[in-house]
GROMACS .gro file of C-alpha atoms in nm:
model
  338
    1UNK     CA    1   2.932   5.759   2.912
    2UNK     CA    2   3.303   5.804   2.877
    3UNK     CA    3   3.509   5.586   2.646
    4UNK     CA    4   3.857   5.515   2.782
    5UNK     CA    5   4.153   5.320   2.649
    6UNK     CA    6   4.360   5.117   2.891
    7UNK     CA    7   4.727   5.012   2.893
    8UNK     CA    8   4.776   5.124   2.532
    9UNK     CA    9   4.573   4.824   2.418
   10UNK     CA   10   4.304   4.831   2.153
   11UNK     CA   11   4.045   4.749   2.416
   12UNK     CA   12   3.781   5.002   2.504
   13UNK     CA   13   3.581   4.996   2.826
   14UNK     CA   14   3.263   5.193   2.881
   15UNK     CA   15   3.285   5.383   3.208
   16UNK     CA   16   2.957   5.445   3.386
   17UNK     CA   17   2.918   5.745   3.614
   18UNK     CA   18   2.871   5.609   3.968
   19UNK     CA   19   2.953   5.868   4.238
   20UNK     CA   20   2.944   5.615   4.525
   21UNK     CA   21   3.200   5.390   4.360
   22UNK     CA   22   3.423   5.682   4.263
   23UNK     CA   23   3.416   5.832   4.613
   24UNK     CA   24   3.447   5.510   4.814
   25UNK     CA   25   3.686   5.311   4.597
   26UNK     CA   26   3.869   5.571   4.391
   27UNK     CA   27   3.801   5.386   4.067
   28UNK     CA   28   3.528   5.402   3.804
   29UNK     CA   29   3.279   5.125   3.733
   30UNK     CA   30   3.392   4.973   3.402
   31UNK     CA   31   3.176   4.710   3.230
   32UNK     CA   32   3.394   4.532   2.974
   33UNK     CA   33   3.340   4.258   2.720
   34UNK     CA   34   3.460   3.928   2.869
   35UNK     CA   35   3.660   3.842   2.557
   36UNK     CA   36   3.845   4.174   2.579
   37UNK     CA   37   3.923   4.115   2.946
   38UNK     CA   38   4.049   3.766   2.868
   39UNK     CA   39   4.275   3.914   2.600
   40UNK     CA   40   4.420   4.159   2.853
   41UNK     CA   41   4.495   3.874   3.094
   42UNK     CA   42   4.643   3.660   2.816
   43UNK     CA   43   4.871   3.940   2.700
   44UNK     CA   44   4.988   4.005   3.056
   45UNK     CA   45   5.062   3.634   3.112
   46UNK     CA   46   5.261   3.608   2.791
   47UNK     CA   47   5.453   3.921   2.883
   48UNK     CA   48   5.581   3.762   3.206
   49UNK     CA   49   5.670   3.435   3.034
   50UNK     CA   50   5.378   3.203   3.103
   51UNK     CA   51   5.385   2.899   2.873
   52UNK     CA   52   5.050   2.786   2.730
   53UNK     CA   53   4.995   2.427   2.615
   54UNK     CA   54   4.691   2.438   2.388
   55UNK     CA   55   4.512   2.121   2.288
   56UNK     CA   56   4.654   1.940   2.592
   57UNK     CA   57   4.363   1.823   2.808
   58UNK     CA   58   4.440   1.702   3.159
   59UNK     CA   59   4.349   1.336   3.197
   60UNK     CA   60   4.429   1.282   3.564
   61UNK     CA   61   4.605   1.416   3.870
   62UNK     CA   62   4.857   1.241   4.095
   63UNK     CA   63   4.785   1.444   4.407
   64UNK     CA   64   5.042   1.269   4.624
   65UNK     CA   65   5.331   1.337   4.386
   66UNK     CA   66   5.194   1.673   4.271
   67UNK     CA   67   5.185   1.592   3.903
   68UNK     CA   68   4.929   1.588   3.623
   69UNK     CA   69   4.906   1.366   3.318
   70UNK     CA   70   4.799   1.507   2.985
   71UNK     CA   71   4.618   1.322   2.711
   72UNK     CA   72   4.884   1.109   2.546
   73UNK     CA   73   5.054   1.029   2.877
   74UNK     CA   74   5.287   1.328   2.925
   75UNK     CA   75   5.352   1.397   3.294
   76UNK     CA   76   5.405   1.747   3.435
   77UNK     CA   77   5.541   1.785   3.790
   78UNK     CA   78   5.542   2.098   4.006
   79UNK     CA   79   5.578   2.224   4.362
   80UNK     CA   80   5.205   2.302   4.358
   81UNK     CA   81   4.908   2.270   4.120
   82UNK     CA   82   4.627   2.523   4.085
   83UNK     CA   83   4.305   2.395   3.932
   84UNK     CA   84   4.122   2.686   3.771
   85UNK     CA   85   3.942   2.455   3.532
   86UNK     CA   86   3.580   2.556   3.569
   87UNK     CA   87   3.256   2.418   3.704
   88UNK     CA   88   3.327   2.064   3.580
   89UNK     CA   89   3.679   2.069   3.724
   90UNK     CA   90   3.887   1.753   3.683
   91UNK     CA   91   4.124   1.881   3.951
   92UNK     CA   92   3.834   1.911   4.198
   93UNK     CA   93   3.723   1.557   4.115
   94UNK     CA   94   4.077   1.431   4.178
   95UNK     CA   95   4.098   1.611   4.512
   96UNK     CA   96   3.775   1.459   4.639
   97UNK     CA   97   3.839   1.122   4.476
   98UNK     CA   98   3.529   0.905   4.531
   99UNK     CA   99   3.319   1.183   4.688
  100UNK     CA  100   3.108   1.308   4.398
  101UNK     CA  101   3.034   1.680   4.408
  102UNK     CA  102   2.693   1.736   4.250
  103UNK     CA  103   2.659   2.057   4.050
  104UNK     CA  104   2.348   2.252   4.154
  105UNK     CA  105   2.143   2.323   3.842
  106UNK     CA  106   1.935   2.639   3.831
  107UNK     CA  107   1.597   2.623   3.654
  108UNK     CA  108   1.701   2.930   3.457
  109UNK     CA  109   1.904   3.002   3.146
  110UNK     CA  110   2.063   3.331   3.049
  111UNK     CA  111   1.996   3.444   2.693
  112UNK     CA  112   2.258   3.698   2.584
  113UNK     CA  113   2.283   3.925   2.283
  114UNK     CA  114   2.500   4.219   2.180
  115UNK     CA  115   2.311   4.505   2.016
  116UNK     CA  116   2.484   4.808   1.856
  117UNK     CA  117   2.387   5.143   2.005
  118UNK     CA  118   2.279   5.277   1.667
  119UNK     CA  119   2.019   4.999   1.644
  120UNK     CA  120   1.879   5.089   1.986
  121UNK     CA  121   1.870   5.459   1.895
  122UNK     CA  122   1.678   5.388   1.575
  123UNK     CA  123   1.367   5.285   1.771
  124UNK     CA  124   1.204   5.534   2.013
  125UNK     CA  125   1.110   5.254   2.255
  126UNK     CA  126   1.462   5.115   2.286
  127UNK     CA  127   1.627   5.459   2.264
  128UNK     CA  128   1.491   5.529   2.615
  129UNK     CA  129   1.730   5.265   2.750
  130UNK     CA  130   2.026   5.492   2.675
  131UNK     CA  131   1.895   5.811   2.834
  132UNK     CA  132   2.038   5.750   3.183
  133UNK     CA  133   2.386   5.642   3.070
  134UNK     CA  134   2.394   5.358   3.321
  135UNK     CA  135   2.311   4.991   3.358
  136UNK     CA  136   1.942   4.903   3.354
  137UNK     CA  137   1.757   4.612   3.512
  138UNK     CA  138   1.395   4.507   3.479
  139UNK     CA  139   1.257   4.242   3.716
  140UNK     CA  140   0.951   4.024   3.683
  141UNK     CA  141   0.805   3.687   3.783
  142UNK     CA  142   1.066   3.416   3.717
  143UNK     CA  143   1.268   3.649   3.494
  144UNK     CA  144   1.473   3.965   3.470
  145UNK     CA  145   1.661   4.162   3.205
  146UNK     CA  146   1.996   4.335   3.252
  147UNK     CA  147   2.140   4.582   2.999
  148UNK     CA  148   2.482   4.750   3.005
  149UNK     CA  149   2.735   4.888   2.759
  150UNK     CA  150   3.053   4.687   2.715
  151UNK     CA  151   3.268   4.804   2.425
  152UNK     CA  152   3.314   5.003   2.109
  153UNK     CA  153   3.247   4.763   1.823
  154UNK     CA  154   3.253   4.809   1.448
  155UNK     CA  155   2.903   4.958   1.469
  156UNK     CA  156   2.977   5.183   1.767
  157UNK     CA  157   2.913   5.107   2.134
  158UNK     CA  158   2.766   4.762   2.196
  159UNK     CA  159   2.509   4.692   2.466
  160UNK     CA  160   2.489   4.352   2.629
  161UNK     CA  161   2.137   4.225   2.691
  162UNK     CA  162   2.116   3.941   2.944
  163UNK     CA  163   1.769   3.791   2.975
  164UNK     CA  164   1.731   3.534   3.253
  165UNK     CA  165   1.422   3.314   3.267
  166UNK     CA  166   1.325   2.949   3.288
  167UNK     CA  167   1.479   2.728   3.027
  168UNK     CA  168   1.663   2.405   2.960
  169UNK     CA  169   2.022   2.363   2.849
  170UNK     CA  170   2.340   2.164   2.900
  171UNK     CA  171   2.528   2.265   3.214
  172UNK     CA  172   2.879   2.379   3.126
  173UNK     CA  173   2.802   2.420   2.757
  174UNK     CA  174   2.833   2.792   2.690
  175UNK     CA  175   2.704   2.986   2.391
  176UNK     CA  176   2.440   2.739   2.280
  177UNK     CA  177   2.233   2.887   1.997
  178UNK     CA  178   1.914   3.037   2.136
  179UNK     CA  179   1.575   2.951   1.989
  180UNK     CA  180   1.511   3.239   1.750
  181UNK     CA  181   1.139   3.168   1.758
  182UNK     CA  182   1.121   3.250   2.131
  183UNK     CA  183   1.408   3.494   2.164
  184UNK     CA  184   1.546   3.767   1.934
  185UNK     CA  185   1.726   3.785   1.601
  186UNK     CA  186   2.056   3.651   1.739
  187UNK     CA  187   2.144   3.530   2.087
  188UNK     CA  188   2.346   3.277   2.285
  189UNK     CA  189   2.204   3.062   2.564
  190UNK     CA  190   2.389   2.984   2.889
  191UNK     CA  191   2.257   2.720   3.131
  192UNK     CA  192   2.295   2.852   3.486
  193UNK     CA  193   2.444   2.631   3.758
  194UNK     CA  194   2.660   2.658   4.068
  195UNK     CA  195   2.903   2.461   4.284
  196UNK     CA  196   2.780   2.400   4.642
  197UNK     CA  197   3.002   2.493   4.939
  198UNK     CA  198   3.289   2.245   4.958
  199UNK     CA  199   3.457   2.110   5.272
  200UNK     CA  200   3.793   2.231   5.138
  201UNK     CA  201   3.964   2.370   4.830
  202UNK     CA  202   4.293   2.202   4.921
  203UNK     CA  203   4.417   1.848   4.867
  204UNK     CA  204   4.533   1.622   5.150
  205UNK     CA  205   4.895   1.691   5.056
  206UNK     CA  206   4.837   2.066   5.081
  207UNK     CA  207   4.994   2.117   4.739
  208UNK     CA  208   4.691   2.114   4.506
  209UNK     CA  209   4.442   2.402   4.522
  210UNK     CA  210   4.124   2.480   4.328
  211UNK     CA  211   4.006   2.837   4.271
  212UNK     CA  212   3.743   3.025   4.073
  213UNK     CA  213   3.447   2.835   3.928
  214UNK     CA  214   3.614   2.505   4.013
  215UNK     CA  215   3.581   2.592   4.383
  216UNK     CA  216   3.257   2.792   4.405
  217UNK     CA  217   3.103   2.851   4.061
  218UNK     CA  218   2.820   3.092   4.138
  219UNK     CA  219   2.501   3.215   3.976
  220UNK     CA  220   2.540   3.547   3.790
  221UNK     CA  221   2.289   3.747   3.993
  222UNK     CA  222   2.557   3.961   4.159
  223UNK     CA  223   2.786   3.975   3.853
  224UNK     CA  224   3.081   3.863   4.066
  225UNK     CA  225   3.195   3.526   3.928
  226UNK     CA  226   3.482   3.655   3.715
  227UNK     CA  227   3.567   3.921   3.975
  228UNK     CA  228   3.609   3.660   4.249
  229UNK     CA  229   3.837   3.453   4.024
  230UNK     CA  230   4.055   3.758   3.964
  231UNK     CA  231   4.066   3.824   4.338
  232UNK     CA  232   4.169   3.461   4.387
  233UNK     CA  233   4.457   3.503   4.146
  234UNK     CA  234   4.583   3.819   4.314
  235UNK     CA  235   4.551   3.674   4.664
  236UNK     CA  236   4.713   3.345   4.566
  237UNK     CA  237   5.008   3.524   4.409
  238UNK     CA  238   5.055   3.721   4.731
  239UNK     CA  239   5.032   3.410   4.948
  240UNK     CA  240   5.280   3.193   4.756
  241UNK     CA  241   5.524   3.482   4.715
  242UNK     CA  242   5.599   3.440   5.084
  243UNK     CA  243   5.723   3.083   5.045
  244UNK     CA  244   6.098   3.045   5.088
  245UNK     CA  245   6.085   2.678   4.984
  246UNK     CA  246   5.828   2.418   4.874
  247UNK     CA  247   5.757   2.291   5.229
  248UNK     CA  248   5.614   2.636   5.312
  249UNK     CA  249   5.338   2.603   5.050
  250UNK     CA  250   5.078   2.390   5.236
  251UNK     CA  251   5.053   2.635   5.526
  252UNK     CA  252   5.041   2.934   5.293
  253UNK     CA  253   4.766   2.771   5.086
  254UNK     CA  254   4.567   2.697   5.401
  255UNK     CA  255   4.594   3.064   5.492
  256UNK     CA  256   4.476   3.160   5.144
  257UNK     CA  257   4.179   2.924   5.175
  258UNK     CA  258   4.085   3.054   5.521
  259UNK     CA  259   4.053   3.406   5.376
  260UNK     CA  260   3.903   3.338   5.034
  261UNK     CA  261   3.659   3.055   5.102
  262UNK     CA  262   3.424   3.243   5.342
  263UNK     CA  263   3.413   3.552   5.118
  264UNK     CA  264   3.334   3.362   4.799
  265UNK     CA  265   3.077   3.138   4.963
  266UNK     CA  266   2.902   3.438   5.120
  267UNK     CA  267   2.878   3.611   4.782
  268UNK     CA  268   2.754   3.289   4.620
  269UNK     CA  269   2.484   3.255   4.885
  270UNK     CA  270   2.373   3.611   4.819
  271UNK     CA  271   2.342   3.524   4.450
  272UNK     CA  272   2.065   3.280   4.543
  273UNK     CA  273   1.895   3.548   4.749
  274UNK     CA  274   1.923   3.789   4.457
  275UNK     CA  275   1.759   3.533   4.228
  276UNK     CA  276   1.462   3.512   4.465
  277UNK     CA  277   1.438   3.888   4.497
  278UNK     CA  278   1.463   3.955   4.124
  279UNK     CA  279   1.209   3.687   4.033
  280UNK     CA  280   0.931   3.748   4.288
  281UNK     CA  281   0.578   3.694   4.159
  282UNK     CA  282   0.345   3.992   4.160
  283UNK     CA  283   0.203   4.052   4.506
  284UNK     CA  284   0.280   4.201   4.849
  285UNK     CA  285   0.642   4.080   4.862
  286UNK     CA  286   0.709   4.225   4.515
  287UNK     CA  287   0.551   4.555   4.616
  288UNK     CA  288   0.764   4.570   4.932
  289UNK     CA  289   1.074   4.497   4.722
  290UNK     CA  290   0.991   4.771   4.474
  291UNK     CA  291   0.935   5.024   4.752
  292UNK     CA  292   1.268   4.929   4.914
  293UNK     CA  293   1.445   4.965   4.581
  294UNK     CA  294   1.290   5.307   4.531
  295UNK     CA  295   1.409   5.418   4.876
  296UNK     CA  296   1.761   5.302   4.798
  297UNK     CA  297   1.766   5.486   4.466
  298UNK     CA  298   1.656   5.800   4.648
  299UNK     CA  299   1.943   5.769   4.894
  300UNK     CA  300   1.796   5.567   5.180
  301UNK     CA  301   1.879   5.225   5.323
  302UNK     CA  302   1.543   5.074   5.247
  303UNK     CA  303   1.689   4.777   5.066
  304UNK     CA  304   1.948   4.659   5.313
  305UNK     CA  305   1.712   4.426   5.503
  306UNK     CA  306   1.776   4.054   5.460
  307UNK     CA  307   1.566   3.781   5.304
  308UNK     CA  308   1.322   3.771   5.017
  309UNK     CA  309   1.215   4.133   5.076
  310UNK     CA  310   1.566   4.273   5.051
  311UNK     CA  311   1.881   4.230   4.847
  312UNK     CA  312   2.209   4.339   5.006
  313UNK     CA  313   2.375   4.398   4.670
  314UNK     CA  314   2.149   4.693   4.599
  315UNK     CA  315   2.267   4.886   4.903
  316UNK     CA  316   2.563   5.116   4.838
  317UNK     CA  317   2.736   5.017   5.162
  318UNK     CA  318   2.741   4.656   5.049
  319UNK     CA  319   2.846   4.752   4.698
  320UNK     CA  320   3.153   4.921   4.837
  321UNK     CA  321   3.216   4.612   5.050
  322UNK     CA  322   3.241   4.420   4.724
  323UNK     CA  323   3.431   4.673   4.520
  324UNK     CA  324   3.674   4.831   4.765
  325UNK     CA  325   3.791   4.494   4.901
  326UNK     CA  326   4.169   4.450   4.887
  327UNK     CA  327   4.228   4.083   4.809
  328UNK     CA  328   4.606   4.115   4.839
  329UNK     CA  329   4.595   4.293   5.175
  330UNK     CA  330   4.350   4.033   5.308
  331UNK     CA  331   4.607   3.753   5.278
  332UNK     CA  332   4.913   3.963   5.366
  333UNK     CA  333   5.114   3.841   5.662
  334UNK     CA  334   5.443   3.952   5.814
  335UNK     CA  335   5.742   3.802   5.637
  336UNK     CA  336   5.845   3.627   5.958
  337UNK     CA  337   5.500   3.474   6.019
  338UNK     CA  338   5.618   3.126   5.917
   0.00000   0.00000   0.00000
């Protein structure tokens, strides 16, 4: 593994060697701690002058007049409003008014823990995890374990262990304490849920848009939730940059939606397929899956077939379809289009 510093920030990503990604996309595969990535985004936003109002929850949206009201009654007006407010989005609720969007609960929880590399190396059984210098996944009936390096902590490189199996929890409540009797010495529990495909991401006025988890919160089985939100941000910036005045925004936002919505919903649907594939019970289907995975690892296309016996994400051609996608180019239009 290579340790690299980025943008002169004190954030360290762990770069895995992945020849297919390097050759097809021109960039390395870089697992990074979510908190570090959030800090990078925060610093970049502050640098360009974004104003943050902390401790100012949104109480309601006036979609017709394109304004929001904060707790305490303060009104904020704008040419457009972007709701990136998560799986329990208030902006989404305001857009759909009396049409309740039911969150789809998964029967699984993700139990996560960060373990220093020196701890893993101290035990011969866990030391084997580090030999290949790449992410590891173990699948089993109704459960799977994912392990990958994320950062250089005070005790050296940290490895994130994500253990998904059946469990109860509160949807939308992140970092619940895990049960130490059934888990490990220290962990956090995340209840898994998703947002079903919506009829639209755009309000009737065409001036209020939802993106990210608010629009399509997906299960983590393709590790693409945060990536899709970042793509949304880049594509949305490109789309609205083409507006010469506020009346141009509704058509530009409809174009954005027409490009982003099918992609994100397709990836979300494949997350459900991945959950089935990862969690197959022992038997013929599991054996067929394992054989297909082995063929893929050895350079074949044995795992590209659809359905319970195959998982598109494990095929390198599909991986590059995820990772070499240009979100900005996808929404680019000639300047004189409108």
